[in-house]
Short mmCIF file of C-alpha atoms (C1' of nucleotides) in Angstrom, two decimals:
data_model
loop_
_atom_site.label_atom_id
_atom_site.label_comp_id
_atom_site.label_asym_id
_atom_site.label_seq_id
_atom_site.Cartn_x
_atom_site.Cartn_y
_atom_site.Cartn_z
CA MET A 1174 -104.95 80.79 92.26
CA LEU A 1175 -102.67 77.77 92.15
CA ILE A 1176 -100.85 78.93 89.08
CA THR A 1177 -98.60 81.90 88.52
CA LEU A 1178 -96.57 83.15 85.63
CA ASN A 1179 -93.14 84.66 85.60
CA ALA A 1180 -92.65 87.18 82.82
CA ALA A 1181 -88.89 87.07 83.36
CA ASP A 1182 -88.90 83.35 82.64
CA SER A 1183 -87.84 82.72 79.08
CA SER A 1184 -89.93 79.58 78.70
CA PRO A 1185 -93.25 79.83 76.88
CA LEU A 1186 -96.30 80.67 78.94
CA TYR A 1187 -98.06 77.43 78.19
CA LYS A 1188 -95.01 75.46 79.35
CA GLN A 1189 -94.92 77.36 82.60
CA VAL A 1190 -98.56 76.52 83.19
CA ALA A 1191 -98.09 72.86 82.30
CA ASP A 1192 -94.96 72.58 84.47
CA ARG A 1193 -96.78 74.08 87.41
CA ILE A 1194 -99.70 71.68 87.10
CA ARG A 1195 -97.37 68.72 86.73
CA HIS A 1196 -95.71 69.78 89.93
CA LEU A 1197 -99.05 70.06 91.72
CA ILE A 1198 -100.04 66.59 90.56
CA ALA A 1199 -96.66 65.08 91.41
CA ARG A 1200 -96.78 66.37 94.93
CA GLY A 1201 -100.37 65.28 95.46
CA ALA A 1202 -101.96 68.70 95.72
CA LEU A 1203 -104.05 67.63 92.76
CA ARG A 1204 -105.21 64.02 93.17
CA GLU A 1205 -106.81 61.55 90.83
CA GLY A 1206 -110.32 62.62 89.94
CA MET A 1207 -109.95 66.19 91.13
CA ALA A 1208 -111.06 68.87 88.71
CA LEU A 1209 -108.64 71.42 87.32
CA PRO A 1210 -109.89 75.00 87.12
CA SER A 1211 -111.51 75.75 83.79
CA VAL A 1212 -109.47 77.06 80.91
CA ARG A 1213 -111.50 80.26 81.04
CA GLN A 1214 -110.90 80.82 84.70
CA VAL A 1215 -107.16 80.28 84.56
CA ALA A 1216 -106.86 82.45 81.46
CA GLY A 1217 -108.85 85.16 83.20
CA ASP A 1218 -106.83 84.95 86.41
CA LEU A 1219 -103.53 85.11 84.59
CA GLY A 1220 -104.64 87.61 81.99
CA VAL A 1221 -103.54 85.50 79.06
CA ASN A 1222 -105.15 84.12 75.96
CA LEU A 1223 -107.50 81.13 76.23
CA ASN A 1224 -105.42 79.29 73.66
CA THR A 1225 -102.39 79.49 75.88
CA ILE A 1226 -104.07 77.62 78.71
CA ALA A 1227 -105.76 75.26 76.31
CA ALA A 1228 -102.33 74.39 74.90
CA ALA A 1229 -101.07 73.57 78.38
CA TYR A 1230 -104.06 71.33 79.12
CA ARG A 1231 -103.70 69.62 75.76
CA GLU A 1232 -100.07 68.82 76.48
CA LEU A 1233 -101.02 67.33 79.83
CA GLN A 1234 -103.76 65.33 78.18
CA GLU A 1235 -101.34 63.97 75.61
CA GLU A 1236 -99.16 62.79 78.46
CA GLY A 1237 -102.15 61.07 79.99
CA LEU A 1238 -101.98 63.13 83.16
CA VAL A 1239 -105.42 64.67 82.80
CA THR A 1240 -108.64 63.83 81.06
CA VAL A 1241 -110.53 66.51 79.18
CA ARG A 1242 -114.26 65.80 79.04
CA HIS A 1243 -116.42 67.75 76.64
CA GLY A 1244 -118.37 70.30 78.60
CA ALA A 1245 -117.45 68.58 81.84
CA GLY A 1246 -114.11 70.14 82.57
CA THR A 1247 -110.70 68.63 83.07
CA VAL A 1248 -109.82 66.12 85.77
CA VAL A 1249 -106.65 64.48 86.92
CA ALA A 1250 -106.41 61.07 85.27
CA ALA A 1251 -106.09 57.77 87.04
CA GLY A 1252 -103.24 55.93 85.38
CA ARG A 1253 -99.86 57.57 85.25
CA VAL A 1254 -99.03 56.95 81.65
CA ARG A 1255 -97.37 57.96 78.50
CA ALA A 1256 -94.82 60.25 80.07
CA PRO A 1257 -92.44 61.55 77.44
CA ASP A 1258 -90.05 58.73 76.71
CA ARG A 1259 -87.37 57.92 79.24
CA GLU A 1260 -84.54 58.95 77.00
CA GLU A 1261 -85.90 62.50 76.66
CA LEU A 1262 -86.37 62.75 80.40
CA ARG A 1263 -82.83 61.68 80.96
CA LYS A 1264 -81.65 64.21 78.41
CA SER A 1265 -83.24 67.05 80.30
CA LEU A 1266 -81.88 65.82 83.63
CA ARG A 1267 -78.47 65.63 82.01
CA ALA A 1268 -78.72 69.12 80.53
CA ALA A 1269 -79.80 70.57 83.86
CA ILE A 1270 -76.99 68.89 85.75
CA THR A 1271 -74.39 69.83 83.14
CA GLN A 1272 -75.31 73.48 83.43
CA LEU A 1273 -75.18 73.33 87.22
CA VAL A 1274 -71.72 71.83 87.03
CA LEU A 1275 -70.58 74.51 84.61
CA ALA A 1276 -72.04 77.09 86.96
CA GLY A 1277 -69.55 75.86 89.48
CA LEU A 1278 -71.67 73.80 91.86
CA SER A 1279 -70.10 70.77 93.47
CA GLY A 1280 -71.53 67.31 92.98
CA THR A 1281 -72.65 67.28 96.58
CA ALA A 1282 -74.41 70.61 96.20
CA ILE A 1283 -76.21 69.36 93.13
CA LEU A 1284 -77.41 66.20 94.83
CA LYS A 1285 -78.59 68.34 97.71
CA LEU A 1286 -80.55 70.50 95.30
CA ALA A 1287 -82.12 67.38 93.81
CA GLU A 1288 -83.10 66.18 97.28
CA GLN A 1289 -84.69 69.52 97.99
CA GLU A 1290 -86.72 69.30 94.84
CA LEU A 1291 -87.84 65.82 95.79
CA ALA A 1292 -88.70 67.08 99.25
CA SER A 1293 -90.91 69.73 97.69
CA LEU A 1294 -92.82 66.80 96.20
CA ASP A 1295 -93.00 65.18 99.62
CA ILE A 1296 -90.57 62.50 98.61
CA HIS A 1297 -87.89 61.71 101.17
CA PRO A 1298 -85.51 58.99 100.11
CA LYS A 1299 -83.55 58.05 103.16
CA GLY A 1300 -79.83 58.55 102.82
CA ASP A 1301 -79.46 54.96 101.76
CA LEU A 1302 -77.79 55.52 98.47
CA MET B 593 -67.02 62.96 65.43
CA LEU B 594 -67.67 64.16 68.93
CA ILE B 595 -71.18 65.34 68.21
CA THR B 596 -74.31 63.53 67.20
CA LEU B 597 -77.88 64.58 66.54
CA ASN B 598 -81.10 62.89 67.39
CA ALA B 599 -83.84 63.59 64.88
CA ALA B 600 -86.43 62.25 67.32
CA ASP B 601 -85.44 64.88 69.84
CA SER B 602 -87.83 67.79 69.72
CA SER B 603 -85.28 70.38 70.75
CA PRO B 604 -83.71 72.53 68.05
CA LEU B 605 -80.64 71.16 66.34
CA TYR B 606 -78.45 74.02 67.43
CA LYS B 607 -79.46 73.45 71.07
CA GLN B 608 -78.59 69.79 70.81
CA VAL B 609 -75.17 70.71 69.48
CA ALA B 610 -74.64 73.29 72.21
CA ASP B 611 -75.79 70.85 74.92
CA ARG B 612 -73.42 68.21 73.65
CA ILE B 613 -70.46 70.56 73.66
CA ARG B 614 -71.34 71.84 77.14
CA HIS B 615 -71.28 68.24 78.30
CA LEU B 616 -67.91 67.61 76.68
CA ILE B 617 -66.50 70.70 78.36
CA ALA B 618 -68.05 69.88 81.73
CA ARG B 619 -66.52 66.43 81.71
CA GLY B 620 -63.14 67.66 80.62
CA ALA B 621 -63.07 66.00 77.21
CA LEU B 622 -62.64 69.52 75.88
CA ARG B 623 -60.23 71.49 78.02
CA GLU B 624 -59.31 75.13 78.23
CA GLY B 625 -57.52 76.27 75.13
CA MET B 626 -58.48 73.27 73.04
CA ALA B 627 -59.87 74.00 69.61
CA LEU B 628 -63.37 72.98 68.69
CA PRO B 629 -63.87 71.52 65.23
CA SER B 630 -64.65 74.20 62.68
CA VAL B 631 -68.20 75.19 61.94
CA ARG B 632 -67.81 73.83 58.44
CA GLN B 633 -66.52 70.50 59.60
CA VAL B 634 -69.26 69.89 62.13
CA ALA B 635 -71.90 71.00 59.67
CA GLY B 636 -70.49 68.63 57.09
CA ASP B 637 -70.26 65.71 59.50
CA LEU B 638 -73.82 66.15 60.71
CA GLY B 639 -75.25 67.06 57.34
CA VAL B 640 -76.77 70.30 58.53
CA ASN B 641 -76.41 73.89 57.50
CA LEU B 642 -73.46 76.03 58.50
CA ASN B 643 -75.71 78.54 60.20
CA THR B 644 -77.10 75.89 62.51
CA ILE B 645 -73.69 75.11 63.93
CA ALA B 646 -72.71 78.77 63.97
CA ALA B 647 -75.79 79.46 66.12
CA ALA B 648 -74.68 76.80 68.60
CA TYR B 649 -71.16 78.24 68.78
CA ARG B 650 -72.53 81.75 69.23
CA GLU B 651 -74.68 80.61 72.14
CA LEU B 652 -71.68 79.01 73.81
CA GLN B 653 -69.67 82.14 73.24
CA GLU B 654 -72.33 84.29 74.87
CA GLU B 655 -72.18 82.02 77.89
CA GLY B 656 -68.45 82.55 77.98
CA LEU B 657 -67.70 78.87 77.51
CA VAL B 658 -65.81 79.29 74.26
CA THR B 659 -63.99 82.06 72.46
CA VAL B 660 -64.77 82.53 68.82
CA ARG B 661 -62.06 84.42 66.96
CA HIS B 662 -62.91 85.48 63.50
CA GLY B 663 -60.43 83.95 61.13
CA ALA B 664 -58.89 81.79 63.81
CA GLY B 665 -61.41 79.22 64.91
CA THR B 666 -63.13 78.47 68.18
CA VAL B 667 -61.44 77.43 71.41
CA VAL B 668 -62.61 76.51 74.88
CA ALA B 669 -62.42 79.66 76.99
CA ALA B 670 -60.21 80.06 79.99
CA GLY B 671 -62.15 82.42 82.21
CA ARG B 672 -65.21 81.54 84.16
CA VAL B 673 -68.69 81.28 82.82
CA ARG B 674 -71.56 83.68 82.72
CA ALA B 675 -74.02 80.85 83.35
CA PRO B 676 -77.73 81.44 82.86
CA ASP B 677 -79.08 82.69 86.15
CA ARG B 678 -79.33 80.26 89.03
CA GLU B 679 -83.10 80.43 89.28
CA GLU B 680 -83.53 79.27 85.68
CA LEU B 681 -81.15 76.39 86.26
CA ARG B 682 -83.12 75.33 89.28
CA LYS B 683 -86.33 75.53 87.28
CA SER B 684 -85.03 73.10 84.72
CA LEU B 685 -83.77 70.72 87.40
CA ARG B 686 -87.21 70.91 89.00
CA ALA B 687 -89.00 70.27 85.72
CA ALA B 688 -86.80 67.27 84.97
CA ILE B 689 -87.29 65.75 88.40
CA THR B 690 -91.03 66.36 88.38
CA GLN B 691 -91.36 64.49 85.11
CA LEU B 692 -89.29 61.60 86.41
CA VAL B 693 -91.55 61.36 89.46
CA LEU B 694 -94.62 61.36 87.25
CA ALA B 695 -93.01 58.67 85.14
CA GLY B 696 -93.11 56.54 88.25
CA LEU B 697 -89.51 56.57 89.41
CA SER B 698 -88.84 56.48 93.11
CA GLY B 699 -86.90 59.22 94.86
CA THR B 700 -84.02 56.82 95.34
CA ALA B 701 -84.00 55.92 91.66
CA ILE B 702 -83.94 59.56 90.68
CA LEU B 703 -81.03 60.37 92.95
CA LYS B 704 -79.23 57.39 91.52
CA LEU B 705 -79.82 58.73 88.02
CA ALA B 706 -78.45 62.08 89.08
CA GLU B 707 -75.37 60.39 90.50
CA GLN B 708 -74.89 58.53 87.25
CA GLU B 709 -75.04 61.77 85.32
CA LEU B 710 -72.48 63.30 87.65
CA ALA B 711 -70.34 60.20 87.27
CA SER B 712 -70.44 60.66 83.50
CA LEU B 713 -68.84 64.05 84.19
CA ASP B 714 -66.26 62.34 86.37
CA ILE B 715 -67.75 63.80 89.50
CA HIS B 716 -68.06 61.39 92.41
CA PRO B 717 -69.57 62.93 95.51
CA LYS B 718 -69.06 60.52 98.36
CA GLY B 719 -72.29 59.27 99.86
CA ASP B 720 -72.02 61.88 102.59
CA LEU B 721 -75.28 63.63 102.04
CA MET C 1160 -42.78 97.13 72.36
CA LEU C 1161 -45.22 100.00 71.91
CA ILE C 1162 -48.07 97.76 70.90
CA THR C 1163 -49.97 95.16 72.86
CA LEU C 1164 -52.92 92.94 72.12
CA ASN C 1165 -55.80 91.97 74.31
CA ALA C 1166 -57.17 88.53 73.57
CA ALA C 1167 -60.28 89.31 75.60
CA ASP C 1168 -61.04 92.25 73.34
CA SER C 1169 -63.62 91.29 70.78
CA SER C 1170 -62.31 93.63 68.11
CA PRO C 1171 -60.13 92.18 65.36
CA LEU C 1172 -56.41 92.04 65.98
CA TYR C 1173 -55.55 94.35 63.12
CA LYS C 1174 -57.98 96.98 64.44
CA GLN C 1175 -56.40 96.81 67.86
CA VAL C 1176 -53.01 97.39 66.29
CA ALA C 1177 -54.25 100.26 64.13
CA ASP C 1178 -56.09 101.88 67.05
CA ARG C 1179 -53.01 101.72 69.20
CA ILE C 1180 -50.83 103.33 66.55
CA ARG C 1181 -53.41 106.04 65.94
CA HIS C 1182 -53.34 106.76 69.63
CA LEU C 1183 -49.54 106.98 69.64
CA ILE C 1184 -49.61 109.37 66.70
CA ALA C 1185 -52.40 111.47 68.17
CA ARG C 1186 -50.54 111.96 71.40
CA GLY C 1187 -47.28 112.74 69.70
CA ALA C 1188 -45.36 109.68 70.77
CA LEU C 1189 -44.95 109.03 67.07
CA ARG C 1190 -44.18 112.23 65.20
CA GLU C 1191 -44.09 113.15 61.54
CA GLY C 1192 -41.25 111.42 59.78
CA MET C 1193 -40.64 108.88 62.52
CA ALA C 1194 -40.41 105.27 61.40
CA LEU C 1195 -42.84 102.67 62.61
CA PRO C 1196 -41.39 99.29 63.55
CA SER C 1197 -41.35 96.90 60.63
CA VAL C 1198 -44.28 94.63 59.94
CA ARG C 1199 -42.06 91.65 60.60
CA GLN C 1200 -40.88 92.93 63.94
CA VAL C 1201 -44.33 93.76 65.25
CA ALA C 1202 -45.70 90.46 64.03
CA GLY C 1203 -42.86 88.65 65.72
CA ASP C 1204 -43.22 90.54 68.99
CA LEU C 1205 -46.95 89.93 69.14
CA GLY C 1206 -46.83 86.41 67.81
CA VAL C 1207 -49.35 87.03 65.07
CA ASN C 1208 -49.44 86.63 61.33
CA LEU C 1209 -47.60 89.10 59.11
CA ASN C 1210 -50.82 89.78 57.21
CA THR C 1211 -52.49 90.97 60.38
CA ILE C 1212 -49.96 93.74 60.92
CA ALA C 1213 -49.82 94.51 57.22
CA ALA C 1214 -53.59 95.01 57.27
CA ALA C 1215 -53.27 97.49 60.12
CA TYR C 1216 -50.54 99.44 58.33
CA ARG C 1217 -52.57 99.45 55.13
CA GLU C 1218 -55.57 100.90 56.91
CA LEU C 1219 -53.41 103.64 58.37
CA GLN C 1220 -51.95 104.34 54.97
CA GLU C 1221 -55.41 104.62 53.45
CA GLU C 1222 -56.22 107.22 56.05
CA GLY C 1223 -53.10 109.09 55.10
CA LEU C 1224 -51.60 108.76 58.56
CA VAL C 1225 -48.53 106.86 57.45
CA THR C 1226 -46.56 106.42 54.29
CA VAL C 1227 -45.41 102.98 53.25
CA ARG C 1228 -42.24 103.11 51.13
CA HIS C 1229 -41.13 100.06 49.24
CA GLY C 1230 -38.22 98.54 51.05
CA ALA C 1231 -37.82 101.64 53.16
CA GLY C 1232 -40.28 100.95 55.90
CA THR C 1233 -43.26 102.91 57.13
CA VAL C 1234 -43.12 106.47 58.42
CA VAL C 1235 -45.64 108.79 59.98
CA ALA C 1236 -47.00 111.06 57.24
CA ALA C 1237 -46.83 114.83 57.19
CA GLY C 1238 -50.30 116.02 56.32
CA ARG C 1239 -53.19 114.92 58.53
CA VAL C 1240 -55.56 113.89 55.81
CA ARG C 1241 -58.35 111.71 54.61
CA ALA C 1242 -59.64 110.75 58.03
CA PRO C 1243 -62.78 108.64 57.67
CA ASP C 1244 -65.54 111.07 56.85
CA ARG C 1245 -66.88 113.26 59.62
CA GLU C 1246 -70.28 111.62 59.65
CA GLU C 1247 -68.79 108.19 60.42
CA LEU C 1248 -66.69 109.63 63.19
CA ARG C 1249 -69.72 111.25 64.70
CA LYS C 1250 -71.60 107.97 64.45
CA SER C 1251 -69.00 106.16 66.50
CA LEU C 1252 -68.87 108.93 69.09
CA ARG C 1253 -72.65 108.75 69.28
CA ALA C 1254 -72.66 104.97 69.63
CA ALA C 1255 -70.06 105.08 72.39
CA ILE C 1256 -71.92 107.78 74.32
CA THR C 1257 -75.27 106.05 73.90
CA GLN C 1258 -73.89 102.86 75.40
CA LEU C 1259 -72.33 104.74 78.30
CA VAL C 1260 -75.68 106.39 79.00
CA LEU C 1261 -77.45 103.04 78.89
CA ALA C 1262 -74.80 101.66 81.22
CA GLY C 1263 -76.04 104.21 83.71
CA LEU C 1264 -73.33 106.88 83.64
CA SER C 1265 -74.38 110.47 84.17
CA GLY C 1266 -73.74 113.14 81.57
CA THR C 1267 -71.15 114.67 83.83
CA ALA C 1268 -69.37 111.38 84.28
CA ILE C 1269 -69.27 110.85 80.55
CA LEU C 1270 -67.81 114.28 79.87
CA LYS C 1271 -65.24 113.59 82.53
CA LEU C 1272 -64.31 110.36 80.81
CA ALA C 1273 -63.95 112.23 77.54
CA GLU C 1274 -61.67 114.77 79.21
CA GLN C 1275 -59.56 111.97 80.59
CA GLU C 1276 -59.19 110.49 77.17
CA LEU C 1277 -58.17 113.86 75.77
CA ALA C 1278 -55.73 114.25 78.64
CA SER C 1279 -54.16 110.93 77.70
CA LEU C 1280 -53.46 112.62 74.34
CA ASP C 1281 -51.96 115.59 76.14
CA ILE C 1282 -54.87 117.78 75.21
CA HIS C 1283 -56.19 119.96 78.01
CA PRO C 1284 -59.10 122.14 77.00
CA LYS C 1285 -59.64 124.62 79.78
CA GLY C 1286 -63.05 124.44 81.34
CA ASP C 1287 -64.22 127.16 79.01
CA LEU C 1288 -67.12 125.34 77.49
CA MET D 719 -90.47 104.72 60.40
CA LEU D 720 -88.22 105.20 63.39
CA ILE D 721 -85.28 103.46 61.82
CA THR D 722 -83.16 104.23 58.80
CA LEU D 723 -80.17 102.60 57.21
CA ASN D 724 -77.13 104.11 55.65
CA ALA D 725 -75.71 102.03 52.82
CA ALA D 726 -72.50 104.05 52.91
CA ASP D 727 -71.95 103.01 56.51
CA SER D 728 -69.52 100.14 56.70
CA SER D 729 -71.03 98.61 59.82
CA PRO D 730 -73.36 95.64 59.42
CA LEU D 731 -77.00 96.41 58.82
CA TYR D 732 -78.11 94.64 61.97
CA LYS D 733 -75.68 96.70 64.04
CA GLN D 734 -77.01 99.90 62.56
CA VAL D 735 -80.53 98.87 63.47
CA ALA D 736 -79.50 97.93 66.99
CA ASP D 737 -77.56 101.18 67.45
CA ARG D 738 -80.52 103.21 66.30
CA ILE D 739 -82.89 101.48 68.72
CA ARG D 740 -80.41 101.86 71.58
CA HIS D 741 -80.37 105.56 70.84
CA LEU D 742 -84.16 105.76 70.82
CA ILE D 743 -84.31 103.97 74.15
CA ALA D 744 -81.55 106.06 75.67
CA ARG D 745 -83.29 109.26 74.75
CA GLY D 746 -86.66 108.08 75.97
CA ALA D 747 -88.42 107.98 72.63
CA LEU D 748 -88.97 104.31 73.42
CA ARG D 749 -89.95 103.84 77.03
CA GLU D 750 -90.24 100.82 79.27
CA GLY D 751 -93.08 98.61 78.20
CA MET D 752 -93.51 100.17 74.79
CA ALA D 753 -93.70 97.78 71.87
CA LEU D 754 -91.10 97.84 69.14
CA PRO D 755 -92.35 97.48 65.59
CA SER D 756 -92.49 93.86 64.51
CA VAL D 757 -89.53 92.24 62.80
CA ARG D 758 -91.59 91.88 59.67
CA GLN D 759 -92.61 95.49 59.58
CA VAL D 760 -89.14 96.87 60.05
CA ALA D 761 -87.75 94.46 57.50
CA GLY D 762 -90.43 95.52 55.05
CA ASP D 763 -89.90 99.24 55.65
CA LEU D 764 -86.16 98.99 55.23
CA GLY D 765 -86.26 96.49 52.42
CA VAL D 766 -84.01 94.00 54.14
CA ASN D 767 -84.35 90.41 55.17
CA LEU D 768 -86.29 89.30 58.23
CA ASN D 769 -83.23 87.63 59.69
CA THR D 770 -81.27 90.86 59.63
CA ILE D 771 -83.78 92.60 61.88
CA ALA D 772 -84.19 89.52 64.02
CA ALA D 773 -80.44 89.55 64.63
CA ALA D 774 -80.64 93.15 65.81
CA TYR D 775 -83.50 92.38 68.18
CA ARG D 776 -81.69 89.34 69.54
CA GLU D 777 -78.62 91.43 70.29
CA LEU D 778 -80.74 93.96 72.17
CA GLN D 779 -82.41 91.17 74.08
CA GLU D 780 -79.07 89.74 75.12
CA GLU D 781 -78.12 93.14 76.47
CA GLY D 782 -81.34 93.13 78.44
CA LEU D 783 -82.67 96.25 76.72
CA VAL D 784 -85.73 94.59 75.25
CA THR D 785 -87.82 91.53 75.94
CA VAL D 786 -88.70 89.34 72.99
CA ARG D 787 -91.71 87.14 73.67
CA HIS D 788 -92.36 84.52 71.10
CA GLY D 789 -95.81 85.05 69.70
CA ALA D 790 -96.22 88.38 71.43
CA GLY D 791 -93.81 90.86 69.96
CA THR D 792 -90.92 92.81 71.39
CA VAL D 793 -91.11 95.42 74.14
CA VAL D 794 -88.63 97.68 75.87
CA ALA D 795 -87.48 95.91 79.02
CA ALA D 796 -88.05 97.18 82.50
CA GLY D 797 -85.05 95.89 84.41
CA ARG D 798 -81.60 97.26 84.12
CA VAL D 799 -79.15 96.48 81.46
CA ARG D 800 -76.35 93.99 81.19
CA ALA D 801 -74.21 96.50 79.30
CA PRO D 802 -71.06 95.32 77.58
CA ASP D 803 -68.26 95.56 80.07
CA ARG D 804 -67.04 99.02 81.05
CA GLU D 805 -63.57 98.55 79.63
CA GLU D 806 -64.92 97.84 76.15
CA LEU D 807 -67.12 100.92 76.33
CA ARG D 808 -64.14 103.02 77.28
CA LYS D 809 -62.16 101.55 74.40
CA SER D 810 -64.74 102.68 71.89
CA LEU D 811 -64.94 106.15 73.41
CA ARG D 812 -61.16 106.32 73.20
CA ALA D 813 -61.09 105.18 69.59
CA ALA D 814 -63.75 107.72 68.61
CA ILE D 815 -61.96 110.57 70.33
CA THR D 816 -58.59 109.60 68.92
CA GLN D 817 -59.94 109.70 65.41
CA LEU D 818 -61.56 113.08 65.99
CA VAL D 819 -58.24 114.44 67.23
CA LEU D 820 -56.48 113.06 64.18
CA ALA D 821 -59.16 114.66 62.02
CA GLY D 822 -57.93 117.95 63.38
CA LEU D 823 -60.61 118.87 65.89
CA SER D 824 -59.57 120.73 68.99
CA GLY D 825 -60.21 119.35 72.45
CA THR D 826 -62.82 122.01 72.99
CA ALA D 827 -64.59 121.12 69.77
CA ILE D 828 -64.64 117.47 70.71
CA LEU D 829 -66.12 118.12 74.13
CA LYS D 830 -68.70 120.31 72.45
CA LEU D 831 -69.58 117.44 70.13
CA ALA D 832 -69.94 115.13 73.10
CA GLU D 833 -72.25 117.63 74.78
CA GLN D 834 -74.33 117.82 71.64
CA GLU D 835 -74.67 114.07 71.58
CA LEU D 836 -75.73 114.07 75.21
CA ALA D 837 -78.18 116.87 74.44
CA SER D 838 -79.70 114.71 71.72
CA LEU D 839 -80.41 112.25 74.52
CA ASP D 840 -81.95 115.04 76.55
CA ILE D 841 -79.07 115.02 78.98
CA HIS D 842 -77.77 118.44 79.94
CA PRO D 843 -74.88 118.35 82.38
CA LYS D 844 -74.34 121.85 83.67
CA GLY D 845 -70.95 123.28 82.80
CA ASP D 846 -69.69 122.26 86.20
CA LEU D 847 -66.88 120.05 85.15
"C1'" DG E 372 -100.76 87.96 64.00
"C1'" DT E 373 -95.96 87.38 66.44
"C1'" DG E 374 -90.98 85.49 66.66
"C1'" DG E 375 -87.93 80.94 66.02
"C1'" DT E 376 -85.58 77.54 63.37
"C1'" DC E 377 -83.51 75.79 59.37
"C1'" DT E 378 -81.97 75.60 54.57
"C1'" DA E 379 -79.08 76.84 50.39
"C1'" DG E 380 -76.17 79.71 48.77
"C1'" DA E 381 -73.49 84.11 48.06
"C1'" DC E 382 -70.01 87.22 49.42
"C1'" DC E 383 -67.06 89.50 52.86
"C1'" DA E 384 -63.65 89.96 56.81
"C1'" DC E 385 -59.95 88.00 59.34
"C1'" DG E 386 -55.47 85.58 60.25
"C1'" DG F 194 -58.23 78.21 55.90
"C1'" DT F 195 -61.46 80.39 59.61
"C1'" DG F 196 -66.01 82.76 61.11
"C1'" DG F 197 -69.52 86.84 59.87
"C1'" DT F 198 -73.19 88.90 57.30
"C1'" DC F 199 -76.98 88.84 54.33
"C1'" DT F 200 -80.52 86.97 51.21
"C1'" DA F 201 -84.76 84.28 49.86
"C1'" DG F 202 -87.78 81.34 51.25
"C1'" DA F 203 -89.89 77.44 53.92
"C1'" DC F 204 -92.11 75.71 57.94
"C1'" DC F 205 -92.94 75.68 62.93
"C1'" DA F 206 -94.16 77.45 67.70
"C1'" DC F 207 -96.55 80.68 70.29
"C1'" DC F 208 -100.25 83.92 71.67
#
DNA sequence: GTGGTCTAGACCACG
DNA sequence: GTGGTCTAGACCACC
């Protein structure tokens, strides 16, 4: 059971699933060519509707992260492509950082948080900023 | 015209407006006690409905960022903020960073982006990570 | 300066003024025949618009609590009349108590609060419930 | 039809709906995990607009009393409540009691009323004040 | 099916 | 002038 849901989280279920899988791919837990669990299995495990999981997989497919093969399951794709356009990504980074600032965190604390998140993806930029 | 909309952006109009104002407050362009433009004016400028802007202002009020006084306009609040809970903020930082990684950016590049965003808020943590 | 305003209070200014004067009348600080300060004076003291105070006085007049005499100021009325109908009063008591219950207060604590409020009006029902 | 409206009541329709549901929750008629009727159904029953009911549900959600899940309806929340701050609650209790005093009720009668309201919530503090 | 967003437009409450 | 409430109705997102 790689995927969990958080009922307290206000984001839609299918987004939570997609986010979690993106994270697994980004940190290498799911590698190119590896199969994702079937829609049915995940839906069963989490106790949610099939459509919910299917929506998550579809979103990932549209981003080019996974390949859905008729009757043959879903596998992690080779090329890393078609990520939502840069500007949108920057917008969400900006929104996240703005809220952290408003929450009272210092710039240093925020950068530390970002480093921790990178570390959770096994990425360790040396302090050579 | 402090506020702009991006039709290509998938997020709701009222969220875009709220995000923009949060950013203006975070970077000090809107300071405590300063009046925000009226709902009617913003709606007119952007060519959207009054209710759309009112929804944005209400969201900001619920966060404690602004004070909406019935016949007297909207001003940036003095007191501190009831920011959305820390865990949610971290989740959105994580999601943003994950997507940037998948888009192929290096850890160093991502931290640099984060620093740029902080710089746009006039926050300059020294490289003392 | 018998009257104060609380900017943090979400209720309209004129309601705050009217509530305060009702409280003063109920506890006998303002007695039948006594003059209220003029609209102009209160507005000046509080730094608000004349219309705001006038609205408060008008509401009190409609309830029969005060009498506004052309050019002769406003005085506390003799008869205690025309209070908003019983059902409305009960509704607001109910709403207040419901919220206190939801906030986690015990029944005993709530009754104690009510007694304190009565005491602030110099009313001391003996524990003969 | 758990909910009714009173056209004579001066408070906004959405507030009346929210107040009524708060009362139902406080007295246990709606328990944790139970589903509220859908926005559409309530709106239909009461003959008001969808948005009016949606506003009531949103207010309850912001207080933490209910959980609104997009395609999945609205249920009574488990966790505790982010009640409006204590001082505001006390203000409304004070206002209600003041008006009852001005309406001519004795202190004893008012406490009896308060006990009745608590009783309607199935709360029976023993006369051990 | 559910709730969310947005529009156009009316009328009210507040300062 | 300001913001608040409500309507009617459209279309979208989610489960």
